[in-house]
PDB file of N, CA and C in Angstrom:
ATOM      1  N   UNK A 213       7.758 -45.151 -16.503  1.00  0.00           N
ATOM      2  CA  UNK A 213       8.243 -44.298 -15.442  1.00  0.00           C
ATOM      3  C   UNK A 213       7.729 -44.837 -14.106  1.00  0.00           C
ATOM      4  N   UNK A 214       8.637 -45.057 -13.205  1.00  0.00           N
ATOM      5  CA  UNK A 214       8.285 -45.550 -11.878  1.00  0.00           C
ATOM      6  C   UNK A 214       7.954 -44.350 -10.987  1.00  0.00           C
ATOM      7  N   UNK A 215       6.716 -44.267 -10.566  1.00  0.00           N
ATOM      8  CA  UNK A 215       6.275 -43.102  -9.798  1.00  0.00           C
ATOM      9  C   UNK A 215       6.876 -43.059  -8.396  1.00  0.00           C
ATOM     10  N   UNK A 216       7.346 -44.190  -7.889  1.00  0.00           N
ATOM     11  CA  UNK A 216       7.971 -44.185  -6.570  1.00  0.00           C
ATOM     12  C   UNK A 216       9.275 -43.408  -6.567  1.00  0.00           C
ATOM     13  N   UNK A 217       9.935 -43.337  -7.710  1.00  0.00           N
ATOM     14  CA  UNK A 217      11.191 -42.600  -7.794  1.00  0.00           C
ATOM     15  C   UNK A 217      10.970 -41.092  -7.809  1.00  0.00           C
ATOM     16  N   UNK A 218       9.742 -40.649  -8.121  1.00  0.00           N
ATOM     17  CA  UNK A 218       9.453 -39.225  -8.162  1.00  0.00           C
ATOM     18  C   UNK A 218       9.264 -38.627  -6.771  1.00  0.00           C
ATOM     19  N   UNK A 219       8.945 -39.457  -5.805  1.00  0.00           N
ATOM     20  CA  UNK A 219       8.681 -38.967  -4.459  1.00  0.00           C
ATOM     21  C   UNK A 219      10.006 -38.732  -3.751  1.00  0.00           C
ATOM     22  N   UNK A 220      10.166 -37.518  -3.248  1.00  0.00           N
ATOM     23  CA  UNK A 220      11.372 -37.181  -2.497  1.00  0.00           C
ATOM     24  C   UNK A 220      11.048 -37.402  -1.026  1.00  0.00           C
ATOM     25  N   UNK A 221      11.765 -38.301  -0.419  1.00  0.00           N
ATOM     26  CA  UNK A 221      11.493 -38.638   0.977  1.00  0.00           C
ATOM     27  C   UNK A 221      12.677 -38.193   1.843  1.00  0.00           C
ATOM     28  N   UNK A 222      12.352 -37.505   2.905  1.00  0.00           N
ATOM     29  CA  UNK A 222      13.372 -37.063   3.844  1.00  0.00           C
ATOM     30  C   UNK A 222      12.827 -37.315   5.239  1.00  0.00           C
ATOM     31  N   UNK A 223      13.584 -38.024   6.018  1.00  0.00           N
ATOM     32  CA  UNK A 223      13.145 -38.282   7.389  1.00  0.00           C
ATOM     33  C   UNK A 223      13.481 -37.070   8.247  1.00  0.00           C
ATOM     34  N   UNK A 224      12.467 -36.564   8.924  1.00  0.00           N
ATOM     35  CA  UNK A 224      12.709 -35.455   9.837  1.00  0.00           C
ATOM     36  C   UNK A 224      13.046 -36.016  11.211  1.00  0.00           C
ATOM     37  N   UNK A 225      13.796 -35.250  11.945  1.00  0.00           N
ATOM     38  CA  UNK A 225      14.215 -35.705  13.270  1.00  0.00           C
ATOM     39  C   UNK A 225      13.029 -35.661  14.227  1.00  0.00           C
ATOM     40  N   UNK A 226      13.162 -36.382  15.306  1.00  0.00           N
ATOM     41  CA  UNK A 226      12.104 -36.442  16.317  1.00  0.00           C
ATOM     42  C   UNK A 226      11.906 -35.064  16.946  1.00  0.00           C
ATOM     43  N   UNK A 227      12.993 -34.302  17.099  1.00  0.00           N
ATOM     44  CA  UNK A 227      12.896 -32.971  17.711  1.00  0.00           C
ATOM     45  C   UNK A 227      12.135 -32.016  16.806  1.00  0.00           C
ATOM     46  N   UNK A 228      12.364 -32.135  15.519  1.00  0.00           N
ATOM     47  CA  UNK A 228      11.643 -31.294  14.570  1.00  0.00           C
ATOM     48  C   UNK A 228      10.154 -31.623  14.578  1.00  0.00           C
ATOM     49  N   UNK A 229       9.826 -32.900  14.625  1.00  0.00           N
ATOM     50  CA  UNK A 229       8.422 -33.303  14.686  1.00  0.00           C
ATOM     51  C   UNK A 229       7.764 -32.854  15.981  1.00  0.00           C
ATOM     52  N   UNK A 230       8.481 -32.973  17.103  1.00  0.00           N
ATOM     53  CA  UNK A 230       7.928 -32.535  18.386  1.00  0.00           C
ATOM     54  C   UNK A 230       7.712 -31.022  18.414  1.00  0.00           C
ATOM     55  N   UNK A 231       8.655 -30.270  17.834  1.00  0.00           N
ATOM     56  CA  UNK A 231       8.530 -28.821  17.783  1.00  0.00           C
ATOM     57  C   UNK A 231       7.306 -28.431  16.953  1.00  0.00           C
ATOM     58  N   UNK A 232       7.128 -29.067  15.817  1.00  0.00           N
ATOM     59  CA  UNK A 232       5.964 -28.780  14.980  1.00  0.00           C
ATOM     60  C   UNK A 232       4.670 -29.155  15.690  1.00  0.00           C
ATOM     61  N   UNK A 233       4.679 -30.293  16.375  1.00  0.00           N
ATOM     62  CA  UNK A 233       3.489 -30.736  17.085  1.00  0.00           C
ATOM     63  C   UNK A 233       3.123 -29.726  18.181  1.00  0.00           C
ATOM     64  N   UNK A 234       4.101 -29.275  18.942  1.00  0.00           N
ATOM     65  CA  UNK A 234       3.840 -28.299  20.008  1.00  0.00           C
ATOM     66  C   UNK A 234       3.298 -26.995  19.433  1.00  0.00           C
ATOM     67  N   UNK A 235       3.890 -26.542  18.331  1.00  0.00           N
ATOM     68  CA  UNK A 235       3.430 -25.306  17.706  1.00  0.00           C
ATOM     69  C   UNK A 235       1.982 -25.436  17.233  1.00  0.00           C
ATOM     70  N   UNK A 236       1.657 -26.552  16.604  1.00  0.00           N
ATOM     71  CA  UNK A 236       0.281 -26.756  16.146  1.00  0.00           C
ATOM     72  C   UNK A 236      -0.704 -26.852  17.301  1.00  0.00           C
ATOM     73  N   UNK A 237      -0.306 -27.515  18.371  1.00  0.00           N
ATOM     74  CA  UNK A 237      -1.188 -27.616  19.535  1.00  0.00           C
ATOM     75  C   UNK A 237      -1.436 -26.236  20.133  1.00  0.00           C
ATOM     76  N   UNK A 238      -0.396 -25.424  20.243  1.00  0.00           N
ATOM     77  CA  UNK A 238      -0.546 -24.072  20.781  1.00  0.00           C
ATOM     78  C   UNK A 238      -1.467 -23.237  19.891  1.00  0.00           C
ATOM     79  N   UNK A 239      -1.285 -23.330  18.578  1.00  0.00           N
ATOM     80  CA  UNK A 239      -2.129 -22.567  17.665  1.00  0.00           C
ATOM     81  C   UNK A 239      -3.589 -23.000  17.749  1.00  0.00           C
ATOM     82  N   UNK A 240      -3.837 -24.309  17.849  1.00  0.00           N
ATOM     83  CA  UNK A 240      -5.211 -24.791  17.965  1.00  0.00           C
ATOM     84  C   UNK A 240      -5.837 -24.374  19.290  1.00  0.00           C
ATOM     85  N   UNK A 241      -5.069 -24.389  20.354  1.00  0.00           N
ATOM     86  CA  UNK A 241      -5.602 -23.969  21.657  1.00  0.00           C
ATOM     87  C   UNK A 241      -6.000 -22.503  21.610  1.00  0.00           C
ATOM     88  N   UNK A 242      -5.168 -21.663  20.987  1.00  0.00           N
ATOM     89  CA  UNK A 242      -5.492 -20.239  20.875  1.00  0.00           C
ATOM     90  C   UNK A 242      -6.746 -20.051  20.018  1.00  0.00           C
ATOM     91  N   UNK A 243      -6.820 -20.774  18.900  1.00  0.00           N
ATOM     92  CA  UNK A 243      -7.984 -20.642  18.016  1.00  0.00           C
ATOM     93  C   UNK A 243      -9.263 -21.083  18.729  1.00  0.00           C
ATOM     94  N   UNK A 244      -9.211 -22.177  19.461  1.00  0.00           N
ATOM     95  CA  UNK A 244     -10.393 -22.662  20.185  1.00  0.00           C
ATOM     96  C   UNK A 244     -10.770 -21.691  21.299  1.00  0.00           C
ATOM     97  N   UNK A 245      -9.776 -21.105  21.955  1.00  0.00           N
ATOM     98  CA  UNK A 245     -10.045 -20.149  23.028  1.00  0.00           C
ATOM     99  C   UNK A 245     -10.751 -18.905  22.484  1.00  0.00           C
ATOM    100  N   UNK A 246     -10.278 -18.398  21.352  1.00  0.00           N
ATOM    101  CA  UNK A 246     -10.927 -17.241  20.736  1.00  0.00           C
ATOM    102  C   UNK A 246     -12.352 -17.596  20.325  1.00  0.00           C
ATOM    103  N   UNK A 247     -12.551 -18.783  19.819  1.00  0.00           N
ATOM    104  CA  UNK A 247     -13.891 -19.227  19.441  1.00  0.00           C
ATOM    105  C   UNK A 247     -14.802 -19.321  20.663  1.00  0.00           C
ATOM    106  N   UNK A 248     -14.296 -19.837  21.763  1.00  0.00           N
ATOM    107  CA  UNK A 248     -15.087 -19.937  23.000  1.00  0.00           C
ATOM    108  C   UNK A 248     -15.459 -18.545  23.501  1.00  0.00           C
ATOM    109  N   UNK A 249     -14.525 -17.610  23.429  1.00  0.00           N
ATOM    110  CA  UNK A 249     -14.826 -16.234  23.860  1.00  0.00           C
ATOM    111  C   UNK A 249     -15.949 -15.654  23.001  1.00  0.00           C
ATOM    112  N   UNK A 250     -15.836 -15.839  21.691  1.00  0.00           N
ATOM    113  CA  UNK A 250     -16.880 -15.328  20.799  1.00  0.00           C
ATOM    114  C   UNK A 250     -18.233 -15.959  21.083  1.00  0.00           C
ATOM    115  N   UNK A 251     -18.266 -17.273  21.227  1.00  0.00           N
ATOM    116  CA  UNK A 251     -19.527 -17.958  21.493  1.00  0.00           C
ATOM    117  C   UNK A 251     -20.119 -17.528  22.833  1.00  0.00           C
ATOM    118  N   UNK A 252     -19.261 -17.286  23.807  1.00  0.00           N
ATOM    119  CA  UNK A 252     -19.758 -16.824  25.109  1.00  0.00           C
ATOM    120  C   UNK A 252     -20.449 -15.474  24.975  1.00  0.00           C
ATOM    121  N   UNK A 253     -19.869 -14.570  24.211  1.00  0.00           N
ATOM    122  CA  UNK A 253     -20.493 -13.267  24.030  1.00  0.00           C
ATOM    123  C   UNK A 253     -21.757 -13.370  23.190  1.00  0.00           C
ATOM    124  N   UNK A 254     -21.764 -14.255  22.204  1.00  0.00           N
ATOM    125  CA  UNK A 254     -22.962 -14.420  21.372  1.00  0.00           C
ATOM    126  C   UNK A 254     -24.133 -14.922  22.221  1.00  0.00           C
ATOM    127  N   UNK A 255     -23.856 -15.861  23.130  1.00  0.00           N
ATOM    128  CA  UNK A 255     -24.919 -16.430  23.957  1.00  0.00           C
ATOM    129  C   UNK A 255     -25.141 -15.671  25.269  1.00  0.00           C
ATOM    130  N   UNK A 256     -24.470 -14.545  25.438  1.00  0.00           N
ATOM    131  CA  UNK A 256     -24.719 -13.684  26.587  1.00  0.00           C
ATOM    132  C   UNK A 256     -24.084 -14.149  27.880  1.00  0.00           C
ATOM    133  N   UNK A 257     -23.045 -14.935  27.810  1.00  0.00           N
ATOM    134  CA  UNK A 257     -22.335 -15.368  29.010  1.00  0.00           C
ATOM    135  C   UNK A 257     -21.132 -14.446  29.227  1.00  0.00           C
ATOM    136  N   UNK A 258     -21.236 -13.580  30.230  1.00  0.00           N
ATOM    137  CA  UNK A 258     -20.187 -12.601  30.476  1.00  0.00           C
ATOM    138  C   UNK A 258     -19.499 -12.877  31.801  1.00  0.00           C
ATOM    139  N   UNK A 259     -18.214 -12.629  31.829  1.00  0.00           N
ATOM    140  CA  UNK A 259     -17.460 -12.617  33.079  1.00  0.00           C
ATOM    141  C   UNK A 259     -16.332 -11.607  32.896  1.00  0.00           C
ATOM    142  N   UNK A 260     -15.711 -11.237  33.987  1.00  0.00           N
ATOM    143  CA  UNK A 260     -14.636 -10.247  33.902  1.00  0.00           C
ATOM    144  C   UNK A 260     -13.478 -10.743  33.034  1.00  0.00           C
ATOM    145  N   UNK A 261     -13.137 -12.012  33.185  1.00  0.00           N
ATOM    146  CA  UNK A 261     -12.015 -12.561  32.411  1.00  0.00           C
ATOM    147  C   UNK A 261     -12.340 -12.579  30.912  1.00  0.00           C
ATOM    148  N   UNK A 262     -13.588 -12.918  30.571  1.00  0.00           N
ATOM    149  CA  UNK A 262     -13.972 -12.933  29.161  1.00  0.00           C
ATOM    150  C   UNK A 262     -13.953 -11.534  28.557  1.00  0.00           C
ATOM    151  N   UNK A 263     -14.407 -10.552  29.327  1.00  0.00           N
ATOM    152  CA  UNK A 263     -14.404  -9.175  28.823  1.00  0.00           C
ATOM    153  C   UNK A 263     -12.972  -8.706  28.599  1.00  0.00           C
ATOM    154  N   UNK A 264     -12.085  -9.013  29.521  1.00  0.00           N
ATOM    155  CA  UNK A 264     -10.682  -8.629  29.369  1.00  0.00           C
ATOM    156  C   UNK A 264     -10.073  -9.302  28.144  1.00  0.00           C
ATOM    157  N   UNK A 265     -10.307 -10.587  27.985  1.00  0.00           N
ATOM    158  CA  UNK A 265      -9.753 -11.296  26.832  1.00  0.00           C
ATOM    159  C   UNK A 265     -10.390 -10.840  25.527  1.00  0.00           C
ATOM    160  N   UNK A 266     -11.667 -10.510  25.574  1.00  0.00           N
ATOM    161  CA  UNK A 266     -12.339 -10.031  24.367  1.00  0.00           C
ATOM    162  C   UNK A 266     -11.719  -8.717  23.914  1.00  0.00           C
ATOM    163  N   UNK A 267     -11.499  -7.826  24.849  1.00  0.00           N
ATOM    164  CA  UNK A 267     -10.887  -6.551  24.478  1.00  0.00           C
ATOM    165  C   UNK A 267      -9.400  -6.722  24.148  1.00  0.00           C
ATOM    166  N   UNK A 268      -8.749  -7.710  24.732  1.00  0.00           N
ATOM    167  CA  UNK A 268      -7.346  -7.984  24.414  1.00  0.00           C
ATOM    168  C   UNK A 268      -7.209  -8.430  22.968  1.00  0.00           C
ATOM    169  N   UNK A 269      -8.082  -9.334  22.539  1.00  0.00           N
ATOM    170  CA  UNK A 269      -8.025  -9.825  21.165  1.00  0.00           C
ATOM    171  C   UNK A 269      -8.686  -8.859  20.187  1.00  0.00           C
ATOM    172  N   UNK A 270      -9.407  -7.838  20.712  1.00  0.00           N
ATOM    173  CA  UNK A 270     -10.067  -6.836  19.891  1.00  0.00           C
ATOM    174  C   UNK A 270     -10.886  -7.501  18.789  1.00  0.00           C
ATOM    175  N   UNK A 271     -11.764  -8.389  19.190  1.00  0.00           N
ATOM    176  CA  UNK A 271     -12.548  -9.167  18.238  1.00  0.00           C
ATOM    177  C   UNK A 271     -13.658  -8.298  17.658  1.00  0.00           C
ATOM    178  N   UNK A 272     -13.417  -7.834  16.459  1.00  0.00           N
ATOM    179  CA  UNK A 272     -14.405  -7.015  15.787  1.00  0.00           C
ATOM    180  C   UNK A 272     -14.571  -7.511  14.358  1.00  0.00           C
ATOM    181  N   UNK A 273     -15.596  -6.994  13.689  1.00  0.00           N
ATOM    182  CA  UNK A 273     -15.842  -7.417  12.318  1.00  0.00           C
ATOM    183  C   UNK A 273     -14.672  -7.037  11.414  1.00  0.00           C
ATOM    184  N   UNK A 274     -14.073  -5.888  11.664  1.00  0.00           N
ATOM    185  CA  UNK A 274     -12.935  -5.442  10.854  1.00  0.00           C
ATOM    186  C   UNK A 274     -11.774  -6.429  10.957  1.00  0.00           C
ATOM    187  N   UNK A 275     -11.511  -6.925  12.153  1.00  0.00           N
ATOM    188  CA  UNK A 275     -10.438  -7.901  12.347  1.00  0.00           C
ATOM    189  C   UNK A 275     -10.773  -9.201  11.634  1.00  0.00           C
ATOM    190  N   UNK A 276     -12.036  -9.633  11.711  1.00  0.00           N
ATOM    191  CA  UNK A 276     -12.432 -10.867  11.027  1.00  0.00           C
ATOM    192  C   UNK A 276     -12.269 -10.728   9.522  1.00  0.00           C
ATOM    193  N   UNK A 277     -12.618  -9.565   8.994  1.00  0.00           N
ATOM    194  CA  UNK A 277     -12.482  -9.333   7.564  1.00  0.00           C
ATOM    195  C   UNK A 277     -11.002  -9.389   7.165  1.00  0.00           C
ATOM    196  N   UNK A 278     -10.155  -8.776   7.967  1.00  0.00           N
ATOM    197  CA  UNK A 278      -8.716  -8.806   7.673  1.00  0.00           C
ATOM    198  C   UNK A 278      -8.168 -10.232   7.770  1.00  0.00           C
ATOM    199  N   UNK A 279      -8.617 -10.971   8.776  1.00  0.00           N
ATOM    200  CA  UNK A 279      -8.184 -12.359   8.899  1.00  0.00           C
ATOM    201  C   UNK A 279      -8.657 -13.199   7.716  1.00  0.00           C
ATOM    202  N   UNK A 280      -9.862 -12.968   7.258  1.00  0.00           N
ATOM    203  CA  UNK A 280     -10.374 -13.675   6.087  1.00  0.00           C
ATOM    204  C   UNK A 280      -9.533 -13.390   4.857  1.00  0.00           C
ATOM    205  N   UNK A 281      -9.210 -12.111   4.640  1.00  0.00           N
ATOM    206  CA  UNK A 281      -8.350 -11.753   3.505  1.00  0.00           C
ATOM    207  C   UNK A 281      -6.973 -12.406   3.634  1.00  0.00           C
ATOM    208  N   UNK A 282      -6.458 -12.435   4.851  1.00  0.00           N
ATOM    209  CA  UNK A 282      -5.148 -13.050   5.076  1.00  0.00           C
ATOM    210  C   UNK A 282      -5.180 -14.542   4.769  1.00  0.00           C
ATOM    211  N   UNK A 283      -6.228 -15.219   5.213  1.00  0.00           N
ATOM    212  CA  UNK A 283      -6.343 -16.657   4.961  1.00  0.00           C
ATOM    213  C   UNK A 283      -6.473 -16.931   3.471  1.00  0.00           C
ATOM    214  N   UNK A 284      -7.300 -16.148   2.777  1.00  0.00           N
ATOM    215  CA  UNK A 284      -7.458 -16.325   1.327  1.00  0.00           C
ATOM    216  C   UNK A 284      -6.138 -16.025   0.611  1.00  0.00           C
ATOM    217  N   UNK A 285      -5.451 -14.987   1.031  1.00  0.00           N
ATOM    218  CA  UNK A 285      -4.166 -14.633   0.414  1.00  0.00           C
ATOM    219  C   UNK A 285      -3.111 -15.718   0.603  1.00  0.00           C
ATOM    220  N   UNK A 286      -3.018 -16.229   1.821  1.00  0.00           N
ATOM    221  CA  UNK A 286      -2.041 -17.289   2.084  1.00  0.00           C
ATOM    222  C   UNK A 286      -2.417 -18.554   1.322  1.00  0.00           C
ATOM    223  N   UNK A 287      -3.709 -18.870   1.275  1.00  0.00           N
ATOM    224  CA  UNK A 287      -4.157 -20.031   0.505  1.00  0.00           C
ATOM    225  C   UNK A 287      -3.824 -19.892  -0.967  1.00  0.00           C
ATOM    226  N   UNK A 288      -4.026 -18.702  -1.516  1.00  0.00           N
ATOM    227  CA  UNK A 288      -3.677 -18.459  -2.915  1.00  0.00           C
ATOM    228  C   UNK A 288      -2.187 -18.576  -3.158  1.00  0.00           C
ATOM    229  N   UNK A 289      -1.385 -18.011  -2.255  1.00  0.00           N
ATOM    230  CA  UNK A 289       0.075 -18.091  -2.406  1.00  0.00           C
ATOM    231  C   UNK A 289       0.555 -19.540  -2.333  1.00  0.00           C
ATOM    232  N   UNK A 290       0.006 -20.313  -1.411  1.00  0.00           N
ATOM    233  CA  UNK A 290       0.388 -21.723  -1.289  1.00  0.00           C
ATOM    234  C   UNK A 290      -0.009 -22.492  -2.542  1.00  0.00           C
ATOM    235  N   UNK A 291      -1.196 -22.194  -3.076  1.00  0.00           N
ATOM    236  CA  UNK A 291      -1.649 -22.867  -4.294  1.00  0.00           C
ATOM    237  C   UNK A 291      -0.729 -22.552  -5.469  1.00  0.00           C
ATOM    238  N   UNK A 292      -0.391 -21.291  -5.642  1.00  0.00           N
ATOM    239  CA  UNK A 292       0.498 -20.903  -6.745  1.00  0.00           C
ATOM    240  C   UNK A 292       1.863 -21.547  -6.579  1.00  0.00           C
ATOM    241  N   UNK A 293       2.409 -21.493  -5.369  1.00  0.00           N
ATOM    242  CA  UNK A 293       3.717 -22.107  -5.121  1.00  0.00           C
ATOM    243  C   UNK A 293       3.669 -23.612  -5.400  1.00  0.00           C
ATOM    244  N   UNK A 294       2.599 -24.266  -4.973  1.00  0.00           N
ATOM    245  CA  UNK A 294       2.481 -25.712  -5.180  1.00  0.00           C
ATOM    246  C   UNK A 294       2.405 -26.059  -6.661  1.00  0.00           C
ATOM    247  N   UNK A 295       1.633 -25.281  -7.417  1.00  0.00           N
ATOM    248  CA  UNK A 295       1.538 -25.536  -8.849  1.00  0.00           C
ATOM    249  C   UNK A 295       2.884 -25.361  -9.548  1.00  0.00           C
ATOM    250  N   UNK A 296       3.614 -24.324  -9.184  1.00  0.00           N
ATOM    251  CA  UNK A 296       4.938 -24.106  -9.775  1.00  0.00           C
ATOM    252  C   UNK A 296       5.886 -25.231  -9.391  1.00  0.00           C
ATOM    253  N   UNK A 297       5.849 -25.630  -8.137  1.00  0.00           N
ATOM    254  CA  UNK A 297       6.734 -26.703  -7.663  1.00  0.00           C
ATOM    255  C   UNK A 297       6.410 -28.035  -8.354  1.00  0.00           C
ATOM    256  N   UNK A 298       5.127 -28.352  -8.488  1.00  0.00           N
ATOM    257  CA  UNK A 298       4.746 -29.589  -9.175  1.00  0.00           C
ATOM    258  C   UNK A 298       5.158 -29.562 -10.644  1.00  0.00           C
ATOM    259  N   UNK A 299       5.004 -28.414 -11.290  1.00  0.00           N
ATOM    260  CA  UNK A 299       5.420 -28.297 -12.685  1.00  0.00           C
ATOM    261  C   UNK A 299       6.924 -28.534 -12.823  1.00  0.00           C
ATOM    262  N   UNK A 300       7.694 -27.974 -11.914  1.00  0.00           N
ATOM    263  CA  UNK A 300       9.150 -28.182 -11.946  1.00  0.00           C
ATOM    264  C   UNK A 300       9.515 -29.639 -11.690  1.00  0.00           C
ATOM    265  N   UNK A 301       8.819 -30.283 -10.762  1.00  0.00           N
ATOM    266  CA  UNK A 301       9.088 -31.694 -10.486  1.00  0.00           C
ATOM    267  C   UNK A 301       8.747 -32.561 -11.691  1.00  0.00           C
ATOM    268  N   UNK A 302       7.648 -32.249 -12.379  1.00  0.00           N
ATOM    269  CA  UNK A 302       7.289 -33.009 -13.578  1.00  0.00           C
ATOM    270  C   UNK A 302       8.319 -32.805 -14.674  1.00  0.00           C
ATOM    271  N   UNK A 303       8.808 -31.585 -14.810  1.00  0.00           N
ATOM    272  CA  UNK A 303       9.839 -31.305 -15.809  1.00  0.00           C
ATOM    273  C   UNK A 303      11.117 -32.081 -15.492  1.00  0.00           C
ATOM    274  N   UNK A 304      11.509 -32.100 -14.226  1.00  0.00           N
ATOM    275  CA  UNK A 304      12.712 -32.850 -13.834  1.00  0.00           C
ATOM    276  C   UNK A 304      12.527 -34.346 -14.066  1.00  0.00           C
ATOM    277  N   UNK A 305      11.310 -34.847 -13.798  1.00  0.00           N
ATOM    278  CA  UNK A 305      11.044 -36.271 -14.021  1.00  0.00           C
ATOM    279  C   UNK A 305      11.114 -36.602 -15.508  1.00  0.00           C
ATOM    280  N   UNK A 306      10.596 -35.709 -16.361  1.00  0.00           N
ATOM    281  CA  UNK A 306      10.656 -35.943 -17.796  1.00  0.00           C
ATOM    282  C   UNK A 306      12.100 -35.937 -18.289  1.00  0.00           C
ATOM    283  N   UNK A 307      12.916 -35.004 -17.779  1.00  0.00           N
ATOM    284  CA  UNK A 307      14.333 -34.966 -18.158  1.00  0.00           C
ATOM    285  C   UNK A 307      15.034 -36.214 -17.661  1.00  0.00           C
ATOM    286  N   UNK A 308      14.700 -36.648 -16.460  1.00  0.00           N
ATOM    287  CA  UNK A 308      15.314 -37.843 -15.892  1.00  0.00           C
ATOM    288  C   UNK A 308      14.955 -39.069 -16.724  1.00  0.00           C
ATOM    289  N   UNK A 309      13.693 -39.183 -17.123  1.00  0.00           N
ATOM    290  CA  UNK A 309      13.282 -40.323 -17.968  1.00  0.00           C
ATOM    291  C   UNK A 309      13.963 -40.274 -19.330  1.00  0.00           C
ATOM    292  N   UNK A 310      14.103 -39.068 -19.852  1.00  0.00           N
ATOM    293  CA  UNK A 310      14.743 -38.906 -21.170  1.00  0.00           C
ATOM    294  C   UNK A 310      16.215 -39.312 -21.101  1.00  0.00           C
ATOM    295  N   UNK A 311      16.883 -38.952 -20.006  1.00  0.00           N
ATOM    296  CA  UNK A 311      18.302 -39.291 -19.850  1.00  0.00           C
ATOM    297  C   UNK A 311      18.505 -40.783 -19.621  1.00  0.00           C
ATOM    298  N   UNK A 312      17.543 -41.440 -18.986  1.00  0.00           N
ATOM    299  CA  UNK A 312      17.663 -42.872 -18.701  1.00  0.00           C
ATOM    300  C   UNK A 312      17.193 -43.756 -19.849  1.00  0.00           C
ATOM    301  N   UNK A 313      16.555 -43.152 -20.854  1.00  0.00           N
ATOM    302  CA  UNK A 313      16.051 -43.954 -21.988  1.00  0.00           C
ATOM    303  C   UNK A 313      17.144 -44.307 -22.961  1.00  0.00           C
TER     304      UNK A 313
END
């Protein structure tokens, strides 16, 4: 069995890649900004803008707990989906090899 034939390759357009890149950059900027706000409050650096943003994001332990559950849940769902998808791909490869033999 040639493993190169099992890989499904699809070229994505440049616009799709740029859109994904912009979305990821925006998400990372927001995540880093929230982290900076938290670190500022932990180290006692206060300003009016930080207080406003802190209350805007409502950064509390309850929110962190919910975010943790969400991350674990999404990770579990992705893992289950990936395992099912890989099993189906292996089954298709076995049928393909059987038909070509």
